Amino acid sequence: MSAQKQNRQIHLVSRPQGSVQESNFRLVEAAVPAAPEGGVLVRNHYLSLDPYMRGRMNETKSYAAPQPLNSVMVGGTVGEVVESRSSELKVGDFVAGMGGWQLYAAGPAVEWRKVDPRLPLSVYLGAVGMPGVTAWVGLLDIGEPKPGETVVVSSAAGAVGSVVGQLAKIRGCRAVGVAGGAEKCRYVVEELGFDACVDYKAPDVYGRLEAATPNGIDVYFENVGGELFDMVLRRLNAFARIPLCGWISGYDTGQQYAVRNVPALLISRAKLQGFIVSEHQSRWAPALAELGSEVAKGRIKYRESIAEGLENAPKAFIGMLHGRNFGKQLVKLV
Ligand code: NDP
């Protein structure tokens, strides 16, 4: 049955020299694979576009292997099982996994996580998926927020940042976002319930940060890096915690901002810890349980930017790296 259908894939065909271009990708037609023994064939419904993909497009050493050339771009998807040779998953089940930038993905059943279709499927790539777990692990395990403390998060309107601030509010903290533009900041405060949001594209960013954090900063959840990092360091309280989640300001250009105010880490006796969410496997189940329940209750809200059609994935990906997404960036594939 599946042999009559056509798979479509996006391959990486060249490595970016400077900023990523649409010409680094190619749309390829391929046969639909069969479900392997003990595995499934999944029709992907949504593809997740994530900043980490930009790092993998480079040849350079990182915590993950580079994306190989002339093969399907790596990526998280959510979809429906359309063929099964596994006792774990049956046709019609909805699953999330690393299905890649393609319409159909085949693989072992253990590589797919069954999801509850009572929530919209796309949420399993956002607030109740990898970005949500990233927020949960970074804020709760590394940030260790206590009621009454001030939590600041950058890229606050984005997939990870929006969950960080809402979890901070649920834990009784003052939540302050930093985001690009008045519209994103308005959303962060009025829709997501943060206490304040600093527009880093407006003048006098430090003055705005100071006004938004009258009691200093106890937890800084870093998604972005650059000059903002130095500004935050100036406002750290004693024994502040900094979960270092991302540094997107340097991903696409490769130009790295040289941090100046390093002594502030010593003066405030701060803890700074980088982390990669895939290395915290034991925390996924409790994180997903809380996130799923809070989303179902409407206590964690989310927003999505959805591109239509696989062929538009490269353009949407580049747009996300430049802040043109508003909430979780997805591609709708059906
Ligand atoms: P977002 O949904 O936040 O989208 C990316 C956003 O980054 C853009 O919308 C834009 O928001 C902001 N941005 C882009 N360029 C710049 C810049 N030069 N300066 C400031 N902001 C910029 O993405 P995610 O929530 O998926 O990811 C957020 C961060 O979390 C990334 O750094 C990512 O690498 C990291 N991450 C880390 C993980 C880990 O395991 N450590 C796992 C998942 C994500 P704006 O318009 O506000 O500028």
Coordinates of N, CA and C in Angstrom, one line a residue, residues 133-262:
V133 N 10.4 20.4 27.9 CA 11.3 19.7 28.9 C 12.6 20.5 29.1
T134 N 13.1 21.2 28.1 CA 14.3 22.0 28.2 C 14.0 23.1 29.3
A135 N 12.9 23.7 29.1 CA 12.5 24.8 30.1 C 12.4 24.2 31.5
W136 N 11.8 23.1 31.6 CA 11.5 22.4 33.0 C 12.9 22.0 33.6
V137 N 13.7 21.3 32.9 CA 15.0 20.8 33.4 C 15.9 22.0 33.8
G138 N 16.0 23.0 32.8 CA 16.9 24.1 33.1 C 16.4 25.0 34.2
L139 N 15.1 25.3 34.3 CA 14.6 26.1 35.3 C 14.6 25.4 36.7
L140 N 14.0 24.2 36.7 CA 13.8 23.6 38.0 C 15.0 22.9 38.6
D141 N 15.7 22.1 37.7 CA 16.9 21.4 38.2 C 18.1 22.2 38.4
I142 N 18.3 23.2 37.5 CA 19.6 24.0 37.5 C 19.3 25.3 38.1
G143 N 18.2 26.0 37.8 CA 17.8 27.3 38.3 C 17.3 27.3 39.7
E144 N 16.7 26.1 40.1 CA 16.2 26.0 41.5 C 15.5 27.2 42.1
P145 N 14.5 27.6 41.4 CA 13.8 28.9 41.8 C 13.0 28.7 43.1
K146 N 13.0 29.7 43.9 CA 12.3 29.7 45.2 C 11.2 30.8 45.1
P147 N 10.1 30.6 45.8 CA 9.0 31.6 45.8 C 9.5 33.0 46.2
G148 N 9.1 34.0 45.4 CA 9.5 35.3 45.7 C 10.8 35.8 45.0
E149 N 11.5 34.8 44.4 CA 12.7 35.2 43.7 C 12.4 35.7 42.3
T150 N 13.3 36.4 41.7 CA 13.2 37.0 40.3 C 13.9 36.1 39.3
V151 N 13.1 35.6 38.4 CA 13.6 34.8 37.3 C 13.5 35.6 36.0
V152 N 14.6 35.8 35.3 CA 14.7 36.4 34.0 C 15.0 35.4 32.9
V153 N 14.3 35.5 31.8 CA 14.5 34.6 30.7 C 14.6 35.4 29.4
S154 N 15.6 35.0 28.6 CA 15.7 35.7 27.2 C 14.9 34.8 26.2
S155 N 14.6 35.4 25.0 CA 13.8 34.8 24.0 C 12.5 34.4 24.7
A156 N 11.9 35.3 25.4 CA 10.7 34.9 26.3 C 9.4 34.6 25.5
A157 N 9.3 35.1 24.3 CA 8.1 34.7 23.5 C 8.3 33.4 22.7
G158 N 9.5 32.8 22.8 CA 9.8 31.6 22.0 C 9.3 30.3 22.7
A159 N 9.6 29.2 22.1 CA 9.1 27.9 22.6 C 9.6 27.6 24.0
V160 N 10.9 27.7 24.2 CA 11.5 27.4 25.5 C 11.2 28.5 26.5
G161 N 11.5 29.8 26.1 CA 11.4 30.9 27.0 C 10.0 31.1 27.6
S162 N 8.9 30.9 26.7 CA 7.6 31.1 27.2 C 7.2 30.1 28.3
V163 N 7.7 28.9 28.2 CA 7.4 27.9 29.2 C 8.2 28.2 30.5
V164 N 9.4 28.7 30.4 CA 10.3 29.0 31.5 C 9.5 30.1 32.4
G165 N 9.0 31.1 31.8 CA 8.4 32.2 32.6 C 7.1 31.7 33.2
Q166 N 6.3 30.9 32.5 CA 5.1 30.4 33.1 C 5.3 29.4 34.2
L167 N 6.4 28.6 34.1 CA 6.7 27.7 35.2 C 7.2 28.5 36.4
A168 N 7.9 29.6 36.1 CA 8.4 30.4 37.2 C 7.2 31.0 38.0
K169 N 6.2 31.4 37.2 CA 5.0 32.0 37.9 C 4.3 30.9 38.8
I170 N 4.2 29.7 38.2 CA 3.6 28.6 38.9 C 4.3 28.3 40.2
R171 N 5.7 28.5 40.2 CA 6.5 28.3 41.4 C 6.5 29.5 42.3
G172 N 5.7 30.5 42.0 CA 5.6 31.7 42.9 C 6.7 32.7 42.7
C173 N 7.4 32.7 41.6 CA 8.4 33.7 41.4 C 7.9 35.0 40.6
R174 N 8.8 36.0 40.6 CA 8.5 37.1 39.7 C 9.2 36.7 38.4
A175 N 8.4 36.7 37.3 CA 9.0 36.3 36.0 C 9.1 37.5 35.1
V176 N 10.3 37.7 34.6 CA 10.7 38.8 33.7 C 11.2 38.3 32.4
G177 N 10.6 38.6 31.3 CA 11.1 38.2 30.0 C 11.9 39.2 29.3
V178 N 12.7 38.8 28.3 CA 13.3 39.7 27.4 C 13.0 39.2 26.0
A179 N 12.5 40.1 25.1 CA 12.1 39.6 23.8 C 12.3 40.8 22.8
G180 N 12.2 40.4 21.5 CA 12.5 41.4 20.5 C 11.2 42.1 20.0
G181 N 10.9 43.3 20.4 CA 9.8 44.0 19.8 C 8.6 44.2 20.8
A182 N 7.9 45.3 20.6 CA 6.7 45.6 21.5 C 5.7 44.5 21.5
E183 N 5.4 44.0 20.3 CA 4.3 43.0 20.1 C 4.6 41.7 20.9
K184 N 5.8 41.3 20.8 CA 6.2 40.1 21.6 C 6.2 40.3 23.1
C185 N 6.6 41.5 23.5 CA 6.6 41.8 24.9 C 5.2 42.0 25.4
R186 N 4.3 42.5 24.6 CA 2.9 42.7 25.1 C 2.3 41.3 25.3
Y187 N 2.6 40.4 24.4 CA 2.1 39.0 24.5 C 2.6 38.3 25.7
V188 N 3.9 38.5 26.0 CA 4.6 37.8 27.1 C 3.9 38.2 28.5
V189 N 3.6 39.5 28.6 CA 3.0 40.0 29.8 C 1.4 39.8 29.8
E190 N 0.8 40.2 28.7 CA -0.7 40.1 28.8 C -1.3 38.7 28.6
E191 N -0.6 37.9 27.7 CA -1.2 36.6 27.5 C -0.5 35.5 28.3
L192 N 0.8 35.6 28.5 CA 1.5 34.5 29.3 C 1.5 34.8 30.8
G193 N 1.3 36.1 31.1 CA 1.2 36.4 32.6 C 2.5 36.7 33.3
F194 N 3.6 37.0 32.4 CA 4.8 37.4 33.1 C 4.6 38.7 33.8
D195 N 5.5 39.1 34.8 CA 5.3 40.3 35.5 C 5.8 41.5 34.7
A196 N 6.8 41.3 33.8 CA 7.3 42.4 33.0 C 8.1 41.8 31.8
C197 N 8.3 42.6 30.8 CA 9.1 42.1 29.7 C 9.9 43.3 29.1
V198 N 11.2 43.0 28.8 CA 12.1 44.1 28.4 C 12.3 43.9 26.9
D199 N 12.0 44.9 26.1 CA 12.2 44.8 24.6 C 13.6 45.2 24.3
Y200 N 14.4 44.2 23.9 CA 15.9 44.4 23.8 C 16.2 45.2 22.5
K201 N 15.1 45.4 21.6 CA 15.3 46.2 20.4 C 15.0 47.7 20.6
A202 N 14.5 48.0 21.8 CA 14.2 49.4 22.1 C 15.4 50.1 22.8
P203 N 15.5 51.4 22.9 CA 16.7 52.1 23.5 C 16.8 51.7 25.0
D204 N 17.9 52.0 25.5 CA 18.2 51.9 27.0 C 17.8 50.5 27.6
V205 N 18.3 49.4 27.0 CA 17.9 48.1 27.5 C 18.3 47.9 28.9
Y206 N 19.5 48.4 29.3 CA 19.9 48.2 30.7 C 18.9 48.9 31.7
G207 N 18.5 50.1 31.3 CA 17.6 50.9 32.2 C 16.3 50.2 32.3
R208 N 15.8 49.6 31.2 CA 14.6 48.8 31.3 C 14.7 47.5 32.1
L209 N 15.8 46.9 32.0 CA 16.1 45.7 32.8 C 16.1 46.0 34.2
E210 N 16.8 47.1 34.6 CA 16.9 47.6 35.9 C 15.5 47.9 36.5
A211 N 14.7 48.5 35.7 CA 13.3 48.9 36.2 C 12.5 47.6 36.4
A212 N 12.7 46.6 35.5 CA 11.9 45.4 35.6 C 12.4 44.4 36.7
T213 N 13.6 44.7 37.2 CA 14.1 43.8 38.3 C 14.6 44.6 39.5
P214 N 13.6 45.2 40.2 CA 14.0 46.1 41.3 C 14.7 45.4 42.4
N215 N 14.5 44.1 42.6 CA 15.1 43.3 43.6 C 16.3 42.5 43.1
G216 N 16.8 42.8 41.9 CA 17.9 42.1 41.3 C 17.4 40.8 40.7
I217 N 18.4 39.9 40.3 CA 18.1 38.7 39.5 C 18.6 37.5 40.3
D218 N 17.7 36.6 40.5 CA 18.2 35.3 41.2 C 18.4 34.2 40.3
V219 N 17.6 34.1 39.2 CA 17.8 33.1 38.2 C 17.8 33.7 36.8
Y220 N 18.8 33.5 36.0 CA 18.8 34.0 34.6 C 18.9 32.8 33.7
F221 N 17.8 32.5 33.0 CA 17.7 31.4 32.0 C 18.1 31.9 30.7
E222 N 19.3 31.6 30.3 CA 19.9 32.2 29.1 C 19.7 31.4 27.8
N223 N 19.0 32.0 26.8 CA 18.7 31.4 25.5 C 19.5 32.1 24.4
V224 N 20.0 33.3 24.6 CA 20.3 34.2 23.5 C 21.8 34.6 23.5
G225 N 22.3 35.0 24.7 CA 23.7 35.4 24.8 C 23.9 36.8 24.3
G226 N 25.2 37.2 24.0 CA 25.5 38.5 23.5 C 25.5 39.6 24.6
E227 N 25.3 40.8 24.2 CA 25.5 41.9 25.2 C 24.5 41.8 26.4
L228 N 23.3 41.2 26.1 CA 22.4 41.1 27.2 C 22.9 40.3 28.4
F229 N 23.8 39.4 28.1 CA 24.4 38.6 29.1 C 25.2 39.4 30.1
D230 N 26.0 40.4 29.5 CA 26.7 41.3 30.4 C 25.8 42.2 31.2
M231 N 24.7 42.6 30.6 CA 23.8 43.5 31.4 C 23.2 42.7 32.6
V232 N 22.8 41.4 32.3 CA 22.2 40.6 33.4 C 23.2 40.4 34.5
L233 N 24.5 40.2 34.1 CA 25.5 39.9 35.1 C 25.6 41.1 36.1
R234 N 25.3 42.3 35.7 CA 25.4 43.5 36.5 C 24.3 43.4 37.6
R235 N 23.3 42.7 37.4 CA 22.1 42.7 38.3 C 21.9 41.4 39.1
L236 N 22.9 40.5 39.1 CA 22.8 39.3 39.8 C 22.8 39.5 41.3
N237 N 21.9 38.8 42.0 CA 22.0 38.7 43.4 C 23.0 37.7 43.9
A238 N 23.3 37.7 45.2 CA 24.2 36.7 45.7 C 23.6 35.3 45.5
F239 N 24.5 34.4 45.1 CA 24.1 33.0 44.9 C 23.1 32.8 43.8
A240 N 23.1 33.6 42.8 CA 22.3 33.5 41.6 C 22.6 32.2 40.8
R241 N 21.7 31.7 40.1 CA 21.9 30.6 39.2 C 21.6 30.9 37.8
I242 N 22.4 30.4 36.9 CA 22.3 30.7 35.4 C 22.3 29.4 34.7
P243 N 21.1 28.9 34.3 CA 21.0 27.7 33.4 C 21.4 28.2 32.0
L244 N 22.5 27.8 31.5 CA 22.9 28.2 30.1 C 22.4 27.2 29.1
C245 N 21.3 27.7 28.5 CA 20.5 26.8 27.6 C 20.9 27.0 26.2
G246 N 21.1 28.2 25.8 CA 21.4 28.5 24.3 C 22.0 29.9 24.2
W247 N 22.6 30.1 23.0 CA 23.3 31.3 22.7 C 23.0 31.7 21.3
I248 N 21.7 31.9 21.0 CA 21.3 31.9 19.6 C 21.9 33.1 18.8
S249 N 22.2 34.2 19.6 CA 22.7 35.4 18.9 C 24.0 35.1 18.1
G250 N 24.7 34.0 18.4 CA 25.9 33.6 17.7 C 25.8 32.5 16.7
Y251 N 24.6 31.8 16.6 CA 24.5 30.6 15.9 C 24.7 30.8 14.4
D252 N 24.0 31.8 13.8 CA 23.9 31.8 12.3 C 25.2 32.5 11.8
T253 N 25.6 33.5 12.5 CA 26.8 34.3 11.9 C 28.1 33.6 12.3
G254 N 28.1 32.9 13.5 CA 29.3 32.4 14.0 C 30.2 33.4 14.7
Q255 N 29.7 34.7 14.7 CA 30.4 35.8 15.4 C 30.1 35.7 16.9
Q256 N 31.1 35.5 17.7 CA 30.8 35.3 19.2 C 31.1 36.6 19.9
Y257 N 30.1 37.0 20.7 CA 30.3 38.2 21.6 C 31.2 37.9 22.7
A258 N 32.2 38.7 23.0 CA 33.2 38.5 24.0 C 32.6 39.1 25.4
V259 N 32.3 38.2 26.3 CA 31.7 38.6 27.6 C 32.7 39.3 28.4
R260 N 32.3 40.5 29.0 CA 33.3 41.3 29.7 C 33.2 41.2 31.2
N261 N 31.9 41.1 31.6 CA 31.7 41.2 33.1 C 31.8 39.9 33.9
V262 N 32.8 39.1 33.5 CA 32.9 37.8 34.2 C 33.1 37.9 35.7

